[in-house]
Amino acid sequence: QIILSLKESLSKMSDILLPLSAIARLATLTPVYGLSVGMSALVNAGIFVGFTAVLAAIAFGVSSTVYKRGATKIAEGTNKRDAGKKRDYKSSGGAIKALVAKEWRQTLRTPAFALNCLLFLVIVPIIIAVLNMTSGQMSGETALDSQFSYMSVFMIMMMGIGMNYGACTCFTREGETFAFSKSLPVDFYDLVKAKQILYILLGYICIAVSSVIMLIFSRDFWLFVISVGLFVPYNIAYVNFAVWYDLSCPRLKWTNPKEATRRDIKGMVPFFINAGVSMVFLFTTWLPRILISTAQSEGFTTGLFSAIYIGAWVVFYVVALVLAVVSHVKLKKAAARLCERVEI
């Protein structure tokens, strides 16, 4: 009974991830909806192309808006109110505040940077909303009453945190202008800290919006609380690692902004590591939850499964907190050495 329940849950999960399951059925010529092989292939191709077109339209709309804003700011040039004014760190709220503002403006002014670094703030909440609506319709109940709320937590962890590409390319995107940043009268760690602050905050925005959407659909307040509590330190640890990784091997020699945001295998290392951690998290929390529900319905004791479930959450909390602290300390100590080592 447990195996059958797990099989049914996995089958529903594949239906929720509809575009991926459609392309998989198309590749294997698997019949669907009682149709012939040929018609099934057309239906699966249509599903995949349709979802791809929707995502492409969203991406185009966001990139078009960002591009227009960036082009307008470039055309306007320097604000007249700032003309002739000498800016110092005291009047602008300190070095860190000025550097965070510099990083933010640099991201917004370049459409390619804005698209790659900020698109996850739009895409992930949409995915969470679609995921919860689909799971609720399929199960005939809210996502709370099924195990698929954990798919939302998994997607927030893997994409809401892992797709924070701004952190993964924060120094690479500076290119040869990094020489100017190094010449500023601030500590090297201030350069790093400004990037940490900005991308940790962006990660929190995505986590907050996506988690609230999950809560609205699932009404699972406790899952909302414990998952957000886990994401708070884990997001810090991820951004710290991504910033350290990019500072360790920045690609500063580029002529086109698209080259700076091109995500090759080397540049995607933080994302792949986070994806692996997210998969481990999913199966160590979601699978025991399925086993608990099945055991309860069959009248079996759930002590062992409950212990595994609670233990998995405790382990991830401890690991996330330790990684957040250790990564911060290590990055702070290594900032000056890594900045000095970078050659323009």
Coordinates of N, CA and C in Angstrom, one line a residue, residues 3-144:
I3 N 3.9 1.5 -1.2 CA 4.5 1.7 -2.5 C 3.5 2.2 -3.5
L4 N 2.3 1.7 -3.5 CA 1.2 2.2 -4.4 C 1.0 3.7 -4.2
S5 N 0.9 4.1 -2.9 CA 0.7 5.5 -2.5 C 1.9 6.4 -3.1
L6 N 3.1 5.9 -2.9 CA 4.2 6.6 -3.4 C 4.2 6.8 -4.9
K7 N 3.8 5.7 -5.6 CA 3.7 5.7 -7.0 C 2.7 6.7 -7.5
E8 N 1.5 6.7 -6.8 CA 0.5 7.7 -7.2 C 0.9 9.1 -7.0
S9 N 1.7 9.3 -5.9 CA 2.1 10.7 -5.6 C 3.1 11.1 -6.7
L10 N 4.1 10.2 -7.1 CA 5.0 10.6 -8.1 C 4.4 10.8 -9.4
S11 N 3.3 10.0 -9.7 CA 2.6 10.2 -11.0 C 1.9 11.6 -11.0
K12 N 1.3 12.0 -9.8 CA 0.7 13.3 -9.8 C 1.8 14.4 -9.9
M13 N 3.0 14.2 -9.3 CA 4.0 15.2 -9.4 C 4.4 15.4 -10.9
S14 N 4.5 14.3 -11.6 CA 4.9 14.4 -13.0 C 3.8 15.2 -13.8
D15 N 2.6 15.0 -13.4 CA 1.5 15.8 -14.1 C 1.6 17.3 -13.7
I16 N 2.0 17.6 -12.5 CA 2.2 19.0 -12.1 C 3.3 19.6 -12.9
L17 N 4.4 18.9 -13.1 CA 5.5 19.4 -13.9 C 5.2 19.1 -15.4
L18 N 4.0 19.7 -15.9 CA 3.4 19.3 -17.1 C 4.4 19.4 -18.3
P19 N 5.1 20.6 -18.5 CA 5.9 20.7 -19.7 C 7.0 19.7 -19.8
L20 N 7.6 19.3 -18.6 CA 8.7 18.3 -18.6 C 8.1 16.9 -18.9
S21 N 7.0 16.6 -18.3 CA 6.4 15.3 -18.6 C 5.9 15.2 -20.0
A22 N 5.5 16.3 -20.6 CA 5.0 16.3 -22.0 C 6.2 16.0 -23.0
I23 N 7.3 16.7 -22.8 CA 8.4 16.5 -23.7 C 9.0 15.1 -23.5
A24 N 8.9 14.5 -22.2 CA 9.4 13.2 -22.0 C 8.5 12.2 -22.7
R25 N 7.1 12.4 -22.7 CA 6.2 11.5 -23.4 C 6.4 11.6 -24.9
L26 N 6.7 12.8 -25.4 CA 6.9 13.0 -26.8 C 8.1 12.3 -27.3
A27 N 9.2 12.3 -26.4 CA 10.4 11.6 -26.8 C 10.3 10.1 -26.9
T28 N 9.4 9.6 -26.0 CA 9.2 8.1 -26.0 C 7.9 7.7 -26.7
L29 N 7.2 8.7 -27.4 CA 6.0 8.4 -28.1 C 5.0 7.7 -27.3
T30 N 4.8 8.1 -26.1 CA 3.8 7.5 -25.2 C 2.4 8.1 -25.4
P31 N 1.4 7.2 -25.6 CA 0.0 7.7 -25.9 C -0.5 8.3 -24.6
V32 N -1.4 9.4 -24.8 CA -2.0 10.1 -23.7 C -3.5 10.3 -24.0
Y33 N -4.3 10.4 -23.0 CA -5.7 10.7 -23.1 C -6.5 9.8 -24.1
G34 N -6.0 8.6 -24.2 CA -6.6 7.6 -25.1 C -6.5 7.9 -26.5
L35 N -5.5 8.7 -26.9 CA -5.3 9.1 -28.3 C -4.3 8.1 -29.0
S36 N -4.3 8.2 -30.3 CA -3.3 7.4 -31.0 C -1.9 8.0 -30.8
V37 N -0.9 7.2 -31.2 CA 0.5 7.7 -31.0 C 0.8 9.0 -31.7
G38 N 0.3 9.1 -32.9 CA 0.5 10.3 -33.7 C -0.2 11.5 -33.1
M39 N -1.5 11.4 -32.7 CA -2.2 12.5 -32.1 C -1.6 12.8 -30.7
S40 N -1.2 11.8 -30.0 CA -0.5 12.0 -28.7 C 0.7 12.9 -28.8
A41 N 1.5 12.5 -29.8 CA 2.8 13.3 -30.1 C 2.4 14.8 -30.4
L42 N 1.4 15.0 -31.1 CA 1.0 16.4 -31.4 C 0.5 17.1 -30.2
V43 N -0.2 16.4 -29.4 CA -0.7 17.0 -28.1 C 0.4 17.4 -27.2
N44 N 1.3 16.4 -27.0 CA 2.5 16.7 -26.1 C 3.3 17.8 -26.6
A45 N 3.6 17.8 -28.0 CA 4.3 18.9 -28.6 C 3.6 20.2 -28.3
G46 N 2.3 20.3 -28.5 CA 1.5 21.5 -28.3 C 1.6 22.0 -26.8
I47 N 1.5 21.0 -25.9 CA 1.7 21.4 -24.5 C 3.0 22.1 -24.2
F48 N 4.1 21.4 -24.7 CA 5.4 21.9 -24.4 C 5.6 23.3 -25.1
V49 N 5.2 23.4 -26.3 CA 5.4 24.7 -27.1 C 4.6 25.7 -26.4
G50 N 3.3 25.4 -26.0 CA 2.5 26.4 -25.3 C 3.1 27.0 -24.1
F51 N 3.5 26.1 -23.2 CA 4.2 26.5 -21.9 C 5.4 27.3 -22.2
T52 N 6.2 26.9 -23.2 CA 7.4 27.6 -23.6 C 7.1 29.0 -24.1
A53 N 6.0 29.1 -24.9 CA 5.6 30.4 -25.4 C 5.1 31.4 -24.3
V54 N 4.4 30.8 -23.3 CA 4.0 31.7 -22.2 C 5.1 32.2 -21.5
L55 N 6.1 31.3 -21.1 CA 7.3 31.8 -20.4 C 8.1 32.8 -21.2
A56 N 8.2 32.5 -22.5 CA 8.9 33.5 -23.4 C 8.3 34.8 -23.4
A57 N 6.9 34.8 -23.4 CA 6.2 36.1 -23.5 C 6.4 36.9 -22.2
I58 N 6.4 36.1 -21.0 CA 6.7 36.8 -19.8 C 8.1 37.4 -19.7
A59 N 9.0 36.6 -20.2 CA 10.4 37.0 -20.2 C 10.6 38.2 -21.1
F60 N 9.9 38.2 -22.3 CA 10.0 39.3 -23.2 C 9.4 40.6 -22.6
G61 N 8.3 40.4 -21.9 CA 7.6 41.6 -21.3 C 8.5 42.2 -20.3
V62 N 9.0 41.4 -19.4 CA 9.9 41.9 -18.3 C 11.1 42.6 -18.9
S63 N 11.8 41.9 -19.9 CA 13.0 42.4 -20.4 C 12.8 43.7 -21.2
S64 N 11.6 43.8 -21.9 CA 11.3 45.0 -22.6 C 11.1 46.2 -21.7
T65 N 10.4 45.9 -20.6 CA 10.2 47.0 -19.6 C 11.5 47.5 -19.0
V66 N 12.3 46.5 -18.6 CA 13.6 46.9 -18.0 C 14.5 47.6 -19.0
Y67 N 14.4 47.2 -20.3 CA 15.2 47.9 -21.3 C 14.8 49.3 -21.5
K68 N 13.5 49.5 -21.5 CA 13.0 50.9 -21.7 C 13.4 51.8 -20.6
R69 N 13.3 51.2 -19.3 CA 13.7 52.0 -18.2 C 15.2 52.4 -18.2
G70 N 16.0 51.4 -18.6 CA 17.4 51.6 -18.7 C 17.8 52.6 -19.7
A71 N 17.2 52.5 -20.9 CA 17.5 53.4 -22.0 C 17.1 54.8 -21.7
T72 N 15.9 54.9 -21.0 CA 15.5 56.3 -20.5 C 16.5 56.9 -19.6
K73 N 17.0 56.1 -18.6 CA 17.9 56.7 -17.7 C 19.2 57.1 -18.4
I74 N 19.7 56.3 -19.3 CA 20.9 56.6 -20.0 C 20.7 57.9 -20.8
A75 N 19.6 58.0 -21.5 CA 19.3 59.2 -22.3 C 19.2 60.5 -21.5
E76 N 18.7 60.3 -20.3 CA 18.5 61.5 -19.4 C 19.9 62.0 -18.9
G77 N 20.8 61.0 -18.8 CA 22.1 61.4 -18.3 C 22.1 61.7 -16.8
T78 N 23.0 62.5 -16.4 CA 23.1 62.9 -14.9 C 22.0 63.8 -14.5
N79 N 21.4 63.5 -13.4 CA 20.3 64.3 -12.9 C 20.8 65.7 -12.6
K80 N 20.0 66.7 -13.0 CA 20.5 68.1 -12.8 C 20.6 68.5 -11.4
R81 N 19.9 67.8 -10.5 CA 20.0 68.2 -9.1 C 21.3 67.8 -8.5
D82 N 22.0 66.8 -9.1 CA 23.3 66.3 -8.7 C 24.4 66.9 -9.4
A83 N 24.1 67.7 -10.4 CA 25.2 68.3 -11.2 C 26.0 69.3 -10.3
G84 N 27.3 69.2 -10.4 CA 28.2 70.1 -9.6 C 28.3 69.8 -8.2
K85 N 27.5 68.8 -7.7 CA 27.6 68.5 -6.2 C 28.7 67.4 -6.0
K86 N 29.4 67.6 -5.0 CA 30.4 66.7 -4.6 C 29.8 65.7 -3.6
R87 N 29.9 64.4 -4.0 CA 29.3 63.4 -3.2 C 30.3 62.7 -2.3
D88 N 30.0 62.7 -1.1 CA 30.9 61.9 -0.2 C 30.1 60.9 0.6
Y89 N 30.8 60.0 1.2 CA 30.2 58.9 1.9 C 29.3 59.3 3.1
K90 N 29.7 60.3 3.8 CA 28.9 60.8 4.9 C 27.6 61.3 4.5
S91 N 27.5 62.1 3.4 CA 26.3 62.7 3.0 C 25.4 61.6 2.3
S92 N 25.9 60.5 1.8 CA 25.1 59.5 1.2 C 24.8 58.3 2.1
G93 N 25.1 58.5 3.4 CA 24.7 57.4 4.3 C 25.8 56.4 4.5
G94 N 27.0 56.7 4.2 CA 28.1 55.7 4.4 C 28.5 55.0 3.2
A95 N 29.7 54.4 3.3 CA 30.3 53.7 2.2 C 29.5 52.5 1.7
I96 N 28.9 51.7 2.7 CA 28.2 50.5 2.3 C 26.9 50.9 1.5
K97 N 26.2 51.9 2.0 CA 25.0 52.4 1.4 C 25.3 52.8 0.0
A98 N 26.4 53.6 -0.2 CA 26.8 54.1 -1.5 C 27.1 53.0 -2.5
L99 N 27.8 51.9 -2.0 CA 28.2 50.8 -2.8 C 27.0 49.9 -3.2
V100 N 26.1 49.8 -2.3 CA 24.9 49.0 -2.6 C 24.1 49.8 -3.7
A101 N 24.0 51.1 -3.5 CA 23.3 51.9 -4.6 C 24.0 51.8 -5.9
K102 N 25.3 51.8 -5.9 CA 26.1 51.7 -7.1 C 25.9 50.3 -7.8
E103 N 25.8 49.2 -7.0 CA 25.6 47.9 -7.6 C 24.2 47.8 -8.1
W104 N 23.2 48.4 -7.5 CA 21.8 48.4 -7.9 C 21.7 49.2 -9.2
R105 N 22.3 50.4 -9.3 CA 22.2 51.2 -10.5 C 22.8 50.5 -11.7
Q106 N 24.0 49.9 -11.4 CA 24.7 49.1 -12.5 C 23.8 48.0 -13.0
T107 N 23.1 47.3 -12.2 CA 22.2 46.2 -12.6 C 21.1 46.8 -13.4
L108 N 20.4 47.9 -13.0 CA 19.3 48.4 -13.7 C 19.6 49.0 -15.0
R109 N 20.8 49.7 -15.1 CA 21.1 50.4 -16.3 C 21.5 49.5 -17.5
T110 N 21.8 48.3 -17.3 CA 22.2 47.4 -18.3 C 21.0 46.3 -18.5
P111 N 20.3 46.4 -19.6 CA 19.1 45.5 -19.7 C 19.5 44.0 -19.6
A112 N 20.6 43.6 -20.1 CA 21.1 42.2 -20.1 C 21.3 41.8 -18.6
F113 N 21.9 42.7 -17.8 CA 22.1 42.4 -16.4 C 20.8 42.3 -15.6
A114 N 19.9 43.3 -15.9 CA 18.6 43.4 -15.2 C 17.8 42.1 -15.5
L115 N 17.8 41.7 -16.8 CA 17.0 40.5 -17.1 C 17.5 39.3 -16.4
N116 N 18.8 39.1 -16.4 CA 19.4 37.8 -15.9 C 19.4 37.9 -14.3
C117 N 19.5 39.0 -13.7 CA 19.6 39.1 -12.3 C 18.3 39.3 -11.6
L118 N 17.3 39.8 -12.3 CA 16.0 40.1 -11.6 C 14.8 39.3 -12.1
L119 N 15.0 38.5 -13.1 CA 13.8 37.8 -13.7 C 13.3 36.8 -12.7
F120 N 14.1 36.2 -11.9 CA 13.6 35.2 -10.9 C 12.6 35.8 -9.9
L121 N 12.6 37.1 -9.7 CA 11.7 37.7 -8.8 C 10.2 37.7 -9.4
V122 N 10.1 37.5 -10.7 CA 8.8 37.4 -11.4 C 8.5 35.9 -11.7
I123 N 9.5 35.2 -12.2 CA 9.2 33.8 -12.6 C 8.9 32.9 -11.5
V124 N 9.6 32.9 -10.4 CA 9.4 32.0 -9.3 C 8.0 32.1 -8.7
P125 N 7.5 33.3 -8.3 CA 6.2 33.4 -7.8 C 5.1 32.9 -8.7
I126 N 5.3 33.1 -10.0 CA 4.3 32.6 -11.0 C 4.3 31.1 -11.0
I127 N 5.5 30.5 -11.0 CA 5.6 29.0 -10.9 C 4.9 28.5 -9.7
I128 N 5.1 29.1 -8.5 CA 4.5 28.7 -7.3 C 3.0 28.8 -7.3
A129 N 2.5 29.8 -7.9 CA 1.1 30.0 -8.1 C 0.5 28.9 -9.0
V130 N 1.1 28.7 -10.1 CA 0.6 27.7 -11.0 C 0.7 26.3 -10.4
L131 N 1.8 26.0 -9.7 CA 2.0 24.7 -9.1 C 0.9 24.4 -8.0
N132 N 0.6 25.4 -7.2 CA -0.4 25.2 -6.2 C -1.8 25.1 -6.8
M133 N -2.1 25.9 -7.8 CA -3.4 25.8 -8.4 C -3.6 24.5 -9.1
T134 N -2.6 24.0 -9.8 CA -2.6 22.7 -10.4 C -2.8 21.6 -9.4
S135 N -2.0 21.6 -8.4 CA -2.1 20.5 -7.4 C -3.5 20.5 -6.7
G136 N -4.0 21.7 -6.4 CA -5.3 21.8 -5.8 C -6.4 21.2 -6.6
Q137 N -6.4 21.5 -7.9 CA -7.4 21.0 -8.9 C -7.3 19.5 -9.0
M138 N -6.0 19.0 -9.1 CA -5.8 17.6 -9.3 C -6.3 16.7 -8.1
S139 N -6.0 17.2 -6.9 CA -6.3 16.4 -5.7 C -7.8 16.6 -5.3
G140 N -8.5 17.6 -5.8 CA -9.8 17.9 -5.4 C -9.9 18.6 -4.1
E141 N -8.8 19.1 -3.6 CA -8.7 19.8 -2.3 C -7.6 20.8 -2.4
T142 N -7.4 21.5 -1.3 CA -6.3 22.4 -1.3 C -5.0 21.7 -1.2
A143 N -4.0 22.5 -1.6 CA -2.6 21.9 -1.6 C -2.2 21.5 -0.2
L144 N -2.8 22.1 0.8 CA -2.5 21.7 2.2 C -2.8 20.2 2.4

